[in-house]
Short mmCIF file of C-alpha atoms in Angstrom, two decimals:
data_model
loop_
_atom_site.label_atom_id
_atom_site.label_comp_id
_atom_site.label_asym_id
_atom_site.label_seq_id
_atom_site.Cartn_x
_atom_site.Cartn_y
_atom_site.Cartn_z
CA MET A 1 -60.10 3.86 32.28
CA LYS A 2 -57.04 6.00 31.07
CA LYS A 3 -55.50 5.81 26.76
CA ARG A 4 -52.26 3.88 27.22
CA CYS A 5 -49.40 6.34 25.59
CA VAL A 6 -45.98 4.10 24.48
CA ILE A 7 -43.10 6.74 23.33
CA ILE A 8 -40.43 5.56 22.04
CA GLY A 9 -36.89 7.63 22.73
CA SER A 10 -36.35 9.36 26.06
CA GLY A 11 -34.27 13.29 24.08
CA LEU A 12 -36.43 16.07 24.22
CA GLY A 13 -38.57 14.98 22.32
CA GLY A 14 -40.07 11.60 23.38
CA LEU A 15 -40.03 13.54 26.64
CA SER A 16 -42.16 17.36 26.00
CA CYS A 17 -44.76 14.63 24.49
CA GLY A 18 -45.08 12.34 27.54
CA VAL A 19 -45.39 16.15 29.80
CA ILE A 20 -48.11 17.12 27.02
CA LEU A 21 -49.91 13.30 27.55
CA ALA A 22 -50.09 12.55 31.18
CA ARG A 23 -50.78 16.11 31.50
CA ASN A 24 -54.17 15.70 29.08
CA GLY A 25 -55.20 12.11 31.55
CA TYR A 26 -53.00 9.66 29.30
CA ASP A 27 -51.04 7.08 30.45
CA VAL A 28 -47.67 8.11 29.49
CA THR A 29 -44.59 4.94 29.94
CA VAL A 30 -41.54 6.36 27.33
CA LEU A 31 -39.51 3.64 26.47
CA GLU A 32 -35.53 4.44 25.79
CA GLN A 33 -32.84 1.37 24.64
CA ASP A 34 -29.87 3.56 27.05
CA ALA A 35 -28.98 3.06 30.52
CA ARG A 36 -30.02 7.11 30.48
CA ILE A 37 -32.31 9.12 29.60
CA GLY A 38 -31.34 12.40 27.26
CA GLY A 39 -30.30 11.84 24.42
CA CYS A 40 -29.04 15.07 23.24
CA LEU A 41 -29.75 16.76 26.29
CA GLN A 42 -27.34 14.12 27.67
CA CYS A 43 -24.15 15.45 29.64
CA PHE A 44 -21.00 14.01 30.26
CA ARG A 45 -18.25 13.69 32.96
CA ARG A 46 -14.61 13.23 33.38
CA GLY A 47 -13.06 13.91 36.36
CA ASP A 48 -14.78 17.51 37.90
CA ALA A 49 -15.49 18.43 34.89
CA LYS A 50 -18.84 17.75 33.04
CA PHE A 51 -19.68 18.00 29.51
CA GLU A 52 -22.36 18.53 27.10
CA THR A 53 -23.00 16.36 24.02
CA GLY A 54 -25.68 18.25 21.70
CA MET A 55 -27.86 20.99 23.48
CA HIS A 56 -24.87 24.02 24.13
CA PHE A 57 -27.46 26.89 24.47
CA ILE A 58 -30.79 27.89 24.37
CA GLY A 59 -32.77 31.35 23.32
CA SER A 60 -35.46 33.16 23.33
CA CYS A 61 -36.48 33.08 27.34
CA ASP A 62 -36.85 36.54 28.51
CA GLU A 63 -40.85 37.24 30.20
CA GLY A 64 -43.31 36.65 27.57
CA GLN A 65 -40.56 35.20 25.19
CA VAL A 66 -41.20 31.38 23.06
CA LEU A 67 -38.97 29.13 24.34
CA ARG A 68 -39.95 30.54 28.25
CA ARG A 69 -43.81 30.39 28.24
CA LEU A 70 -43.07 26.46 26.01
CA LEU A 71 -40.84 25.67 29.72
CA ARG A 72 -43.35 26.75 31.63
CA TYR A 73 -45.39 24.91 30.09
CA LEU A 74 -43.61 22.20 30.59
CA GLU A 75 -42.70 22.76 33.50
CA VAL A 76 -38.93 22.50 34.00
CA PHE A 77 -38.29 27.07 33.78
CA ASP A 78 -38.41 27.41 37.46
CA ASP A 79 -35.68 23.94 37.89
CA LEU A 80 -33.97 25.72 35.54
CA ARG A 81 -30.49 28.42 35.96
CA LEU A 82 -29.65 30.42 32.82
CA SER A 83 -27.04 32.46 32.74
CA ARG A 84 -27.03 35.09 29.43
CA LEU A 85 -24.52 35.04 26.85
CA ASP A 86 -23.10 38.91 26.23
CA PRO A 87 -25.50 40.76 24.30
CA SER A 88 -23.66 43.10 22.52
CA GLY A 89 -22.21 40.29 20.65
CA TYR A 90 -23.54 36.47 22.07
CA GLU A 91 -21.91 34.94 18.59
CA VAL A 92 -18.53 36.29 17.55
CA ILE A 93 -17.50 34.97 13.86
CA SER A 94 -13.93 34.74 12.86
CA LEU A 95 -13.24 34.99 9.19
CA GLY A 96 -11.71 36.64 6.25
CA GLY A 97 -8.70 37.71 9.32
CA GLU A 98 -11.53 39.95 11.02
CA HIS A 99 -13.62 39.05 14.04
CA PHE A 100 -17.42 40.06 13.19
CA ARG A 101 -19.70 40.47 16.40
CA LEU A 102 -23.56 39.01 16.07
CA ALA A 103 -25.41 41.18 19.70
CA GLN A 104 -28.32 40.56 20.52
CA GLY A 105 -31.96 42.72 19.75
CA ARG A 106 -32.57 44.33 16.49
CA GLU A 107 -30.85 47.70 17.04
CA ALA A 108 -27.76 46.22 18.36
CA PHE A 109 -27.87 43.80 16.09
CA ILE A 110 -27.78 46.30 13.46
CA GLU A 111 -25.62 48.94 14.83
CA GLU A 112 -22.79 46.74 14.95
CA LEU A 113 -22.76 45.45 12.03
CA ALA A 114 -23.53 48.94 10.43
CA ALA A 115 -20.34 50.39 11.77
CA ARG A 116 -17.98 48.35 9.89
CA PHE A 117 -20.61 47.72 6.30
CA PRO A 118 -22.12 51.81 6.95
CA ALA A 119 -23.55 52.14 3.58
CA GLU A 120 -25.28 48.59 4.35
CA ARG A 121 -27.83 49.96 7.06
CA GLY A 122 -30.24 50.21 5.33
CA ARG A 123 -31.00 47.15 3.48
CA LEU A 124 -29.99 45.19 7.85
CA ASN A 125 -32.99 46.87 8.56
CA ASP A 126 -34.36 44.95 5.64
CA TYR A 127 -33.20 41.98 6.33
CA PHE A 128 -34.73 42.18 9.58
CA ASP A 129 -37.56 42.80 8.54
CA LEU A 130 -37.63 39.89 6.26
CA ILE A 131 -36.79 38.12 9.35
CA GLY A 132 -40.15 39.45 12.17
CA ARG A 133 -41.91 39.09 9.53
CA ILE A 134 -41.02 34.86 9.01
CA ALA A 135 -40.69 34.08 12.23
CA ARG A 136 -44.25 36.59 13.34
CA ALA A 137 -45.99 33.79 10.25
CA SER A 138 -46.40 30.96 12.09
CA SER A 139 -48.71 31.41 14.68
CA LEU A 140 -46.73 27.83 15.96
CA HIS A 141 -43.09 29.64 16.46
CA ALA A 142 -45.32 32.20 18.01
CA LEU A 143 -47.53 30.31 20.79
CA GLN A 144 -50.35 32.35 18.64
CA SER A 145 -53.19 30.48 18.40
CA GLY A 146 -54.39 31.44 14.58
CA THR A 147 -53.78 30.91 10.92
CA SER A 148 -50.57 31.27 10.08
CA ASP A 149 -49.47 33.25 6.71
CA LEU A 150 -49.23 30.08 4.89
CA GLY A 151 -47.90 32.59 2.20
CA VAL A 152 -44.60 33.97 3.43
CA LEU A 153 -44.10 30.48 5.09
CA ALA A 154 -44.63 28.47 1.97
CA GLU A 155 -41.57 31.34 0.10
CA TYR A 156 -39.38 31.33 2.07
CA GLN A 157 -39.19 27.24 2.81
CA MET A 158 -38.55 27.28 -0.75
CA ARG A 159 -36.28 29.74 -1.20
CA SER A 160 -32.36 29.05 0.04
CA ILE A 161 -30.76 31.29 2.28
CA ASP A 162 -27.92 32.34 -0.28
CA SER A 163 -30.41 32.76 -2.35
CA VAL A 164 -32.75 35.46 -0.87
CA LEU A 165 -29.40 36.54 1.28
CA ASP A 166 -28.01 37.43 -2.17
CA ALA A 167 -30.61 39.69 -3.94
CA LEU A 168 -31.37 41.24 0.22
CA ILE A 169 -27.32 41.86 1.67
CA ARG A 170 -24.58 43.82 -1.26
CA ASP A 171 -21.22 43.37 0.56
CA PRO A 172 -20.68 39.14 0.05
CA LEU A 173 -18.46 39.62 2.80
CA LEU A 174 -21.63 40.95 5.57
CA ARG A 175 -23.50 38.40 3.31
CA ASP A 176 -21.82 35.54 4.94
CA VAL A 177 -21.15 37.44 8.54
CA LEU A 178 -25.12 37.00 8.70
CA VAL A 179 -24.44 32.95 8.25
CA GLY A 180 -21.66 32.86 10.34
CA ASN A 181 -23.25 30.67 12.93
CA LEU A 182 -24.79 27.95 10.39
CA PRO A 183 -22.97 25.34 12.28
CA LEU A 184 -26.05 25.73 14.30
CA TYR A 185 -27.93 23.86 12.11
CA ALA A 186 -25.69 22.76 9.32
CA ALA A 187 -26.99 25.06 6.53
CA GLU A 188 -26.01 24.21 3.01
CA LYS A 189 -25.33 26.10 0.03
CA GLY A 190 -28.24 26.03 -2.71
CA ARG A 191 -30.55 23.90 -0.02
CA THR A 192 -31.66 24.95 3.42
CA PRO A 193 -34.94 27.63 3.39
CA PHE A 194 -34.32 30.56 4.06
CA ALA A 195 -37.27 30.08 7.09
CA THR A 196 -34.85 28.53 8.73
CA HIS A 197 -32.33 30.72 9.46
CA ALA A 198 -35.10 32.96 10.31
CA PHE A 199 -36.83 31.08 12.53
CA ILE A 200 -32.93 30.10 14.40
CA THR A 201 -32.28 34.11 13.97
CA ASP A 202 -35.17 35.48 15.28
CA PHE A 203 -35.09 32.79 18.27
CA TYR A 204 -31.56 33.15 19.84
CA ASN A 205 -31.46 37.21 19.18
CA ARG A 206 -34.23 37.69 20.70
CA GLY A 207 -31.66 36.81 24.15
CA ALA A 208 -28.89 33.28 24.09
CA PHE A 209 -28.13 32.03 27.20
CA ARG A 210 -26.68 28.44 28.93
CA ILE A 211 -27.73 26.42 31.56
CA VAL A 212 -25.52 26.50 34.10
CA GLY A 213 -24.75 23.42 35.10
CA GLY A 214 -25.82 21.53 32.02
CA SER A 215 -29.05 21.05 29.61
CA ASP A 216 -28.25 17.64 31.80
CA ALA A 217 -31.27 19.33 33.77
CA VAL A 218 -33.80 20.13 30.71
CA ALA A 219 -34.52 15.81 31.12
CA GLU A 220 -34.20 15.51 34.85
CA SER A 221 -36.83 17.94 34.79
CA LEU A 222 -39.89 17.10 32.00
CA ALA A 223 -38.15 13.33 33.70
CA ARG A 224 -39.68 14.49 36.83
CA THR A 225 -42.64 16.29 36.15
CA LEU A 226 -43.57 12.77 33.57
CA VAL A 227 -43.27 10.35 37.16
CA ARG A 228 -44.72 13.10 39.29
CA ARG A 229 -48.22 12.98 36.44
CA GLY A 230 -48.23 9.01 36.98
CA GLY A 231 -45.89 8.71 33.53
CA ARG A 232 -43.47 5.75 33.52
CA ILE A 233 -39.54 5.97 31.84
CA GLU A 234 -38.22 3.07 31.43
CA THR A 235 -34.70 2.88 30.56
CA SER A 236 -32.16 -0.10 29.32
CA ARG A 237 -35.82 -0.73 26.54
CA ARG A 238 -34.69 -2.12 23.87
CA VAL A 239 -37.79 -1.89 21.07
CA VAL A 240 -37.57 -4.20 18.57
CA ARG A 241 -41.12 -4.27 16.78
CA ILE A 242 -43.74 -1.96 16.55
CA ARG A 243 -47.12 -4.15 16.91
CA CYS A 244 -50.18 -3.65 14.48
CA ASP A 245 -53.12 -5.05 12.64
CA ALA A 246 -55.41 -3.43 9.58
CA ALA A 247 -56.30 -1.09 13.02
CA GLY A 248 -53.13 0.77 13.85
CA VAL A 249 -50.90 -0.30 16.26
CA ARG A 250 -51.31 -1.88 19.25
CA ALA A 251 -48.14 -2.85 21.40
CA VAL A 252 -44.35 -2.21 20.99
CA GLU A 253 -42.52 -5.09 21.76
CA THR A 254 -38.52 -4.89 23.12
CA GLU A 255 -35.83 -6.58 23.32
CA ASP A 256 -36.69 -7.85 26.49
CA GLY A 257 -39.29 -9.97 25.55
CA ARG A 258 -41.62 -7.69 26.91
CA SER A 259 -44.52 -6.13 25.44
CA CYS A 260 -46.49 -2.71 26.08
CA PRO A 261 -50.18 -2.25 25.45
CA ALA A 262 -50.92 0.86 23.99
CA ASP A 263 -54.11 2.73 21.93
CA LEU A 264 -51.19 5.70 20.56
CA VAL A 265 -47.56 5.12 20.03
CA ILE A 266 -45.41 8.24 19.58
CA SER A 267 -42.11 7.51 17.83
CA SER A 268 -39.32 10.21 18.75
CA ILE A 269 -36.08 8.35 16.62
CA HIS A 270 -35.51 8.88 13.56
CA PRO A 271 -38.06 7.85 10.85
CA GLN A 272 -35.74 5.47 9.17
CA ARG A 273 -35.33 3.24 11.95
CA THR A 274 -39.24 4.22 13.09
CA LEU A 275 -39.85 1.88 9.83
CA GLY A 276 -37.47 -1.14 10.78
CA LEU A 277 -39.36 -1.30 13.39
CA LEU A 278 -43.27 -1.62 12.06
CA ASP A 279 -43.98 -4.43 8.85
CA SER A 280 -47.12 -2.98 8.76
CA GLY A 281 -49.22 -3.48 5.10
CA LEU A 282 -50.88 0.23 5.60
CA ILE A 283 -47.14 1.47 5.33
CA ARG A 284 -46.83 2.00 1.23
CA PRO A 285 -43.62 0.70 -0.55
CA ALA A 286 -43.78 4.49 -2.05
CA TYR A 287 -43.59 6.00 1.75
CA ARG A 288 -40.67 3.49 2.74
CA ASN A 289 -38.54 4.41 -0.03
CA ARG A 290 -39.66 7.87 0.03
CA ILE A 291 -38.28 7.82 3.84
CA ALA A 292 -34.94 5.80 3.45
CA ALA A 293 -33.89 7.96 0.57
CA LEU A 294 -33.77 11.24 2.90
CA ARG A 295 -30.65 13.37 3.52
CA ASN A 296 -28.89 13.96 6.67
CA THR A 297 -26.87 16.78 7.77
CA THR A 298 -23.94 15.88 8.08
CA ALA A 299 -22.18 14.78 11.02
CA GLY A 300 -19.11 16.29 13.29
CA PHE A 301 -16.26 15.07 15.72
CA THR A 302 -16.04 16.86 18.53
CA LEU A 303 -13.02 17.72 21.12
CA TYR A 304 -14.40 18.23 25.09
CA LEU A 305 -11.88 20.08 26.85
CA ARG A 306 -10.46 20.17 30.17
CA PHE A 307 -8.29 23.36 31.73
CA LYS A 308 -6.06 24.25 34.26
CA GLN A 309 -7.54 25.98 36.94
CA GLY A 310 -7.83 29.58 36.67
CA GLN A 311 -6.47 29.16 33.64
CA VAL A 312 -9.33 29.60 30.30
CA PRO A 313 -10.84 33.29 30.83
CA TYR A 314 -14.84 32.09 30.62
CA MET A 315 -15.72 33.34 27.52
CA ASN A 316 -19.53 34.70 27.18
CA HIS A 317 -20.23 34.44 24.12
CA ASN A 318 -20.10 31.20 21.35
CA HIS A 319 -16.77 31.60 18.95
CA TYR A 320 -17.11 30.66 14.75
CA GLY A 321 -14.06 30.16 12.78
CA TYR A 322 -13.39 29.76 9.45
CA THR A 323 -9.91 28.89 7.32
CA GLY A 324 -11.15 30.17 4.11
CA THR A 325 -12.92 33.17 2.28
CA THR A 326 -17.22 31.90 3.96
CA PRO A 327 -18.34 29.74 6.18
CA TRP A 328 -20.29 27.98 3.04
CA GLY A 329 -18.70 24.13 1.13
CA CYS A 330 -17.09 23.22 5.13
CA GLU A 331 -18.90 19.73 5.31
CA HIS A 332 -16.95 18.90 1.84
CA TYR A 333 -13.03 18.84 2.60
CA THR A 334 -9.83 16.61 1.16
CA GLU A 335 -7.26 14.81 4.19
CA GLU A 336 -5.38 17.87 3.62
CA GLU A 337 -7.89 20.90 3.75
CA TRP A 338 -9.81 19.25 7.60
CA PRO A 339 -11.18 21.50 9.45
CA ARG A 340 -12.77 24.36 7.40
CA GLY A 341 -14.17 25.80 9.99
CA TYR A 342 -15.04 25.15 14.00
CA LEU A 343 -17.51 25.99 16.69
CA TYR A 344 -16.14 26.92 20.09
CA MET A 345 -17.78 26.92 23.29
CA HIS A 346 -17.01 27.63 26.83
CA MET A 347 -18.87 25.34 29.22
CA CYS A 348 -21.36 27.19 32.21
CA HIS A 349 -20.77 25.58 35.37
CA GLU A 350 -21.70 28.16 38.20
CA GLU A 351 -23.30 31.47 37.52
CA HIS A 352 -21.08 34.23 37.32
CA PRO A 353 -18.00 32.38 36.23
CA VAL A 354 -14.83 34.00 35.90
CA HIS A 355 -13.04 30.82 34.41
CA ALA A 356 -13.96 28.65 32.00
CA ARG A 357 -13.23 24.62 34.06
CA CYS A 358 -13.41 22.97 30.00
CA GLY A 359 -14.92 23.73 27.16
CA VAL A 360 -16.11 22.29 23.75
CA VAL A 361 -15.16 22.55 19.99
CA ILE A 362 -17.31 20.87 17.24
CA SER A 363 -15.81 20.19 13.58
CA TYR A 364 -18.05 18.79 10.86
CA MET A 365 -17.39 15.42 9.73
CA SER A 366 -18.30 12.39 7.54
CA ILE A 367 -18.79 9.64 8.57
CA ASP A 368 -17.14 8.40 5.47
CA ASP A 369 -13.97 9.08 7.57
CA LEU A 370 -14.85 6.21 9.36
CA THR A 371 -15.37 3.66 6.80
CA PRO A 372 -13.52 1.35 8.73
CA TRP A 373 -14.60 0.90 12.14
CA LEU A 374 -18.52 1.31 10.89
CA ASP A 375 -18.92 -2.03 12.45
CA THR A 376 -17.53 -2.12 15.79
CA ARG A 377 -18.92 -0.44 19.27
CA VAL A 378 -18.46 2.21 21.92
CA GLY A 379 -15.17 0.95 23.78
CA HIS A 380 -14.41 -1.56 21.02
CA ARG A 381 -13.39 -0.46 18.19
CA GLY A 382 -8.65 -0.49 18.19
CA ALA A 383 -5.35 1.03 18.42
CA ASP A 384 -5.97 2.59 15.01
CA TYR A 385 -9.19 4.46 15.69
CA GLU A 386 -7.74 5.61 18.37
CA ALA A 387 -4.85 7.28 16.63
CA PHE A 388 -7.63 8.31 14.36
CA LYS A 389 -9.09 10.45 16.87
CA ARG A 390 -5.48 11.97 18.36
CA ARG A 391 -4.22 13.17 14.67
CA LYS A 392 -7.77 14.63 14.54
CA ALA A 393 -7.94 16.10 17.96
CA GLU A 394 -4.12 17.49 17.44
CA ARG A 395 -5.16 19.07 14.01
CA LEU A 396 -8.40 20.47 15.16
CA LEU A 397 -6.68 22.28 18.12
CA GLU A 398 -3.55 24.23 15.90
CA VAL A 399 -6.35 25.57 14.09
CA VAL A 400 -8.37 26.84 17.03
CA GLU A 401 -4.98 28.50 18.26
CA ARG A 402 -4.90 30.17 15.06
CA ASP A 403 -7.47 32.53 17.44
CA PHE A 404 -6.50 31.62 20.48
CA PRO A 405 -3.01 31.40 20.30
CA GLY A 406 -1.72 29.14 23.67
CA LEU A 407 -4.53 27.59 24.53
CA SER A 408 -3.31 23.51 23.69
CA ARG A 409 -0.57 24.44 27.45
CA GLN A 410 -4.15 25.40 28.91
CA ILE A 411 -5.81 22.61 28.29
CA ASP A 412 -5.25 19.46 30.98
CA ALA A 413 -7.14 16.84 29.69
CA CYS A 414 -8.57 16.43 26.24
CA TYR A 415 -11.50 13.88 25.02
CA THR A 416 -13.03 13.00 21.13
CA SER A 417 -16.30 11.85 20.19
CA THR A 418 -16.46 11.13 16.74
CA PRO A 419 -19.53 10.47 14.17
CA LEU A 420 -19.82 6.95 15.42
CA THR A 421 -20.48 7.67 19.05
CA TYR A 422 -23.53 10.30 17.92
CA ARG A 423 -24.59 7.53 16.20
CA ASP A 424 -24.22 5.36 18.75
CA TYR A 425 -25.29 6.77 21.67
CA THR A 426 -28.65 9.60 19.98
CA GLY A 427 -29.47 6.50 17.52
CA THR A 428 -29.08 8.99 14.94
CA VAL A 429 -28.45 8.08 11.58
CA ASP A 430 -24.70 7.81 10.51
CA GLY A 431 -24.10 10.38 13.45
CA SER A 432 -26.10 12.84 11.85
CA MET A 433 -25.65 16.25 13.41
CA TYR A 434 -29.52 17.66 13.15
CA GLY A 435 -31.48 14.07 11.75
CA VAL A 436 -32.85 14.66 8.34
CA VAL A 437 -31.60 17.28 5.64
CA HIS A 438 -34.57 20.52 4.52
CA ASP A 439 -33.43 20.17 0.74
CA VAL A 440 -34.97 23.28 -1.22
CA GLN A 441 -34.64 21.13 -4.07
CA ALA A 442 -36.35 18.27 -2.74
CA GLY A 443 -39.37 20.08 -1.42
CA VAL A 444 -41.94 18.87 0.26
CA GLY A 445 -40.63 15.25 -0.24
CA SER A 446 -37.46 16.22 2.08
CA ARG A 447 -40.12 17.19 5.17
CA VAL A 448 -41.00 14.71 7.48
CA SER A 449 -45.12 14.77 8.41
CA HIS A 450 -45.79 14.02 12.23
CA ARG A 451 -48.59 11.65 10.89
CA THR A 452 -48.19 8.57 9.18
CA ARG A 453 -50.87 6.40 7.47
CA ILE A 454 -51.30 4.20 10.77
CA PRO A 455 -53.50 6.46 12.29
CA ASN A 456 -52.80 6.05 15.64
CA LEU A 457 -48.80 5.55 14.87
CA LEU A 458 -47.05 9.57 15.57
CA LEU A 459 -44.02 11.03 14.36
CA ALA A 460 -42.04 13.68 16.90
CA GLY A 461 -37.96 14.32 17.84
CA GLN A 462 -35.16 16.81 15.66
CA SER A 463 -36.22 15.08 12.29
CA VAL A 464 -40.07 16.24 12.61
CA ASN A 465 -41.23 20.16 12.01
CA SER A 466 -37.40 20.91 12.71
CA HIS A 467 -33.87 20.05 14.82
CA GLY A 468 -32.89 22.27 18.05
CA ILE A 469 -34.80 23.30 20.75
CA LEU A 470 -37.42 25.44 19.50
CA GLY A 471 -37.85 23.54 16.42
CA VAL A 472 -38.19 19.96 18.64
CA LEU A 473 -40.68 21.50 21.48
CA VAL A 474 -42.96 22.47 18.07
CA GLY A 475 -42.69 19.35 16.80
CA SER A 476 -44.68 18.06 19.97
CA LEU A 477 -47.41 20.57 20.16
CA ILE A 478 -48.23 19.08 16.20
CA ALA A 479 -47.75 15.41 17.81
CA CYS A 480 -49.75 15.99 20.56
CA GLY A 481 -52.72 18.07 19.25
CA GLU A 482 -53.41 15.00 17.23
CA ALA A 483 -54.56 13.40 20.38
CA VAL A 484 -55.65 16.65 22.66
CA GLY A 485 -56.00 19.00 20.31
CA LEU A 486 -53.65 22.31 19.88
CA PRO A 487 -56.35 24.80 20.75
CA ARG A 488 -56.31 23.34 24.06
CA ILE A 489 -52.51 23.24 24.61
CA PHE A 490 -52.47 26.74 23.73
CA GLU A 491 -54.87 27.47 26.34
CA GLN A 492 -52.76 25.17 28.78
CA ILE A 493 -49.88 27.75 27.91
CA ASN A 494 -51.61 30.73 27.96
CA ASP A 495 -52.66 29.27 31.48
CA CYS A 496 -49.67 29.29 32.72
CA LEU A 497 -48.69 33.14 31.89
CA LEU A 498 -50.48 33.51 35.27
CA TYR A 499 -47.30 32.13 36.98
CA THR A 500 -44.29 34.36 36.19
CA SER A 501 -41.32 34.15 37.60
CA PRO A 502 -37.91 36.93 37.56
CA SER A 503 -36.17 36.92 34.16
CA PRO A 504 -32.83 35.30 34.34
CA ARG A 505 -30.04 36.42 36.23
CA ASP A 506 -27.40 38.17 33.96
CA PRO A 507 -23.71 37.68 33.95
CA LYS A 508 -22.15 41.01 36.32
CA THR A 509 -19.60 41.14 33.36
CA SER A 510 -18.98 40.60 29.59
CA ARG A 511 -16.09 37.91 29.53
#
């Protein structure tokens, strides 16, 4: 008889764990409280415009690269159409009145920045050597069965980004440019580990892509694979209790009164919410207190822009704009200072688009700004809330127009979301963009293990291991490895290399 696994949450972590375990003989049921699957992979439509809500671009999808290998293993890759971001500048940083391009590949990256900072060429080489060394140090992130370089990983998990860059790079402006895309992981000065920066830099620098048609294609493909392999996904089933006895989890109970017996449970929702479902004595008060005290990353305010037809040339890069002289500290602001920075991207609605159909602008916003509406729900927050959103939208657009003059005149419609929207749709605490903060000041106390004191309850998702598509998938490998063994999973991933498909197609021109 197959072992029964119940997975709580149908985001990337939950669905990928479901596919891995279904591949390995488990009877898998995924329970999702929303009417739709996908979590941060979800998209939504307004007229003919489609918007992504959480995952806007991916990396390392060329032949042999880490994400391509994982997506092939999960039987997703062949369902995706990818559009490569501009290799000569897939990220553009607007800082201090200048624009800086981050180019794809080690040599191009160094040459682009060394042209502006010639005295730093040698130190840029040292920087990239360190990025590669850290990226290779993790056998999981490199998908190489073997021993990780634990010394390197431990050192750079405990050193902050700014402390390492201060030692490596002399020019303070270059140091800021190198972290100009820090909204990708909500980095905090003096707190975020350099290892986080290294993994993300390596991941995207090897190749950056948008998913043609939207990131929900990943969720839909994972769901099809799971069902094809005998699993089930049940939506509108909110979990209210994880029922345990002295030996472990026995069932998961949902709001509709039904119970799902389980030999294994994987919770891919926020760890604090998971503990709220448990009353087991196996979970010690000290652990509950530690998880309850964990800090979460900042939240965000988002503008979703639908453009007038044929008005806005497609922007084949991500643009980071800052009103001050540094990317650091944008999460701290006064009413008058907001927004101190933003990330602006276009959606890729077709291969090789000439004009953009829609775009998205994201800026940090604290949940504290939404205090009057904390106890409200979507669609029932009142006129004051709508007026608040309009004021913030107008202000954010004013700041974006400093880099993109006349953008407002090219917009056909504008929609908004706040941290409350994110909280209510994704279940993250306080609308946090990326879940639990990794903090060098807190050390290992800021880390959430995939294991719990309950032997058949495991954790997955963006608060475990790391956030981002690669971090979440690596976390899924770790969690599922507890059930079926990591060597077996590595062997299956390597078997997928026997079957290859063409590399992602590049756009004809960069715009």
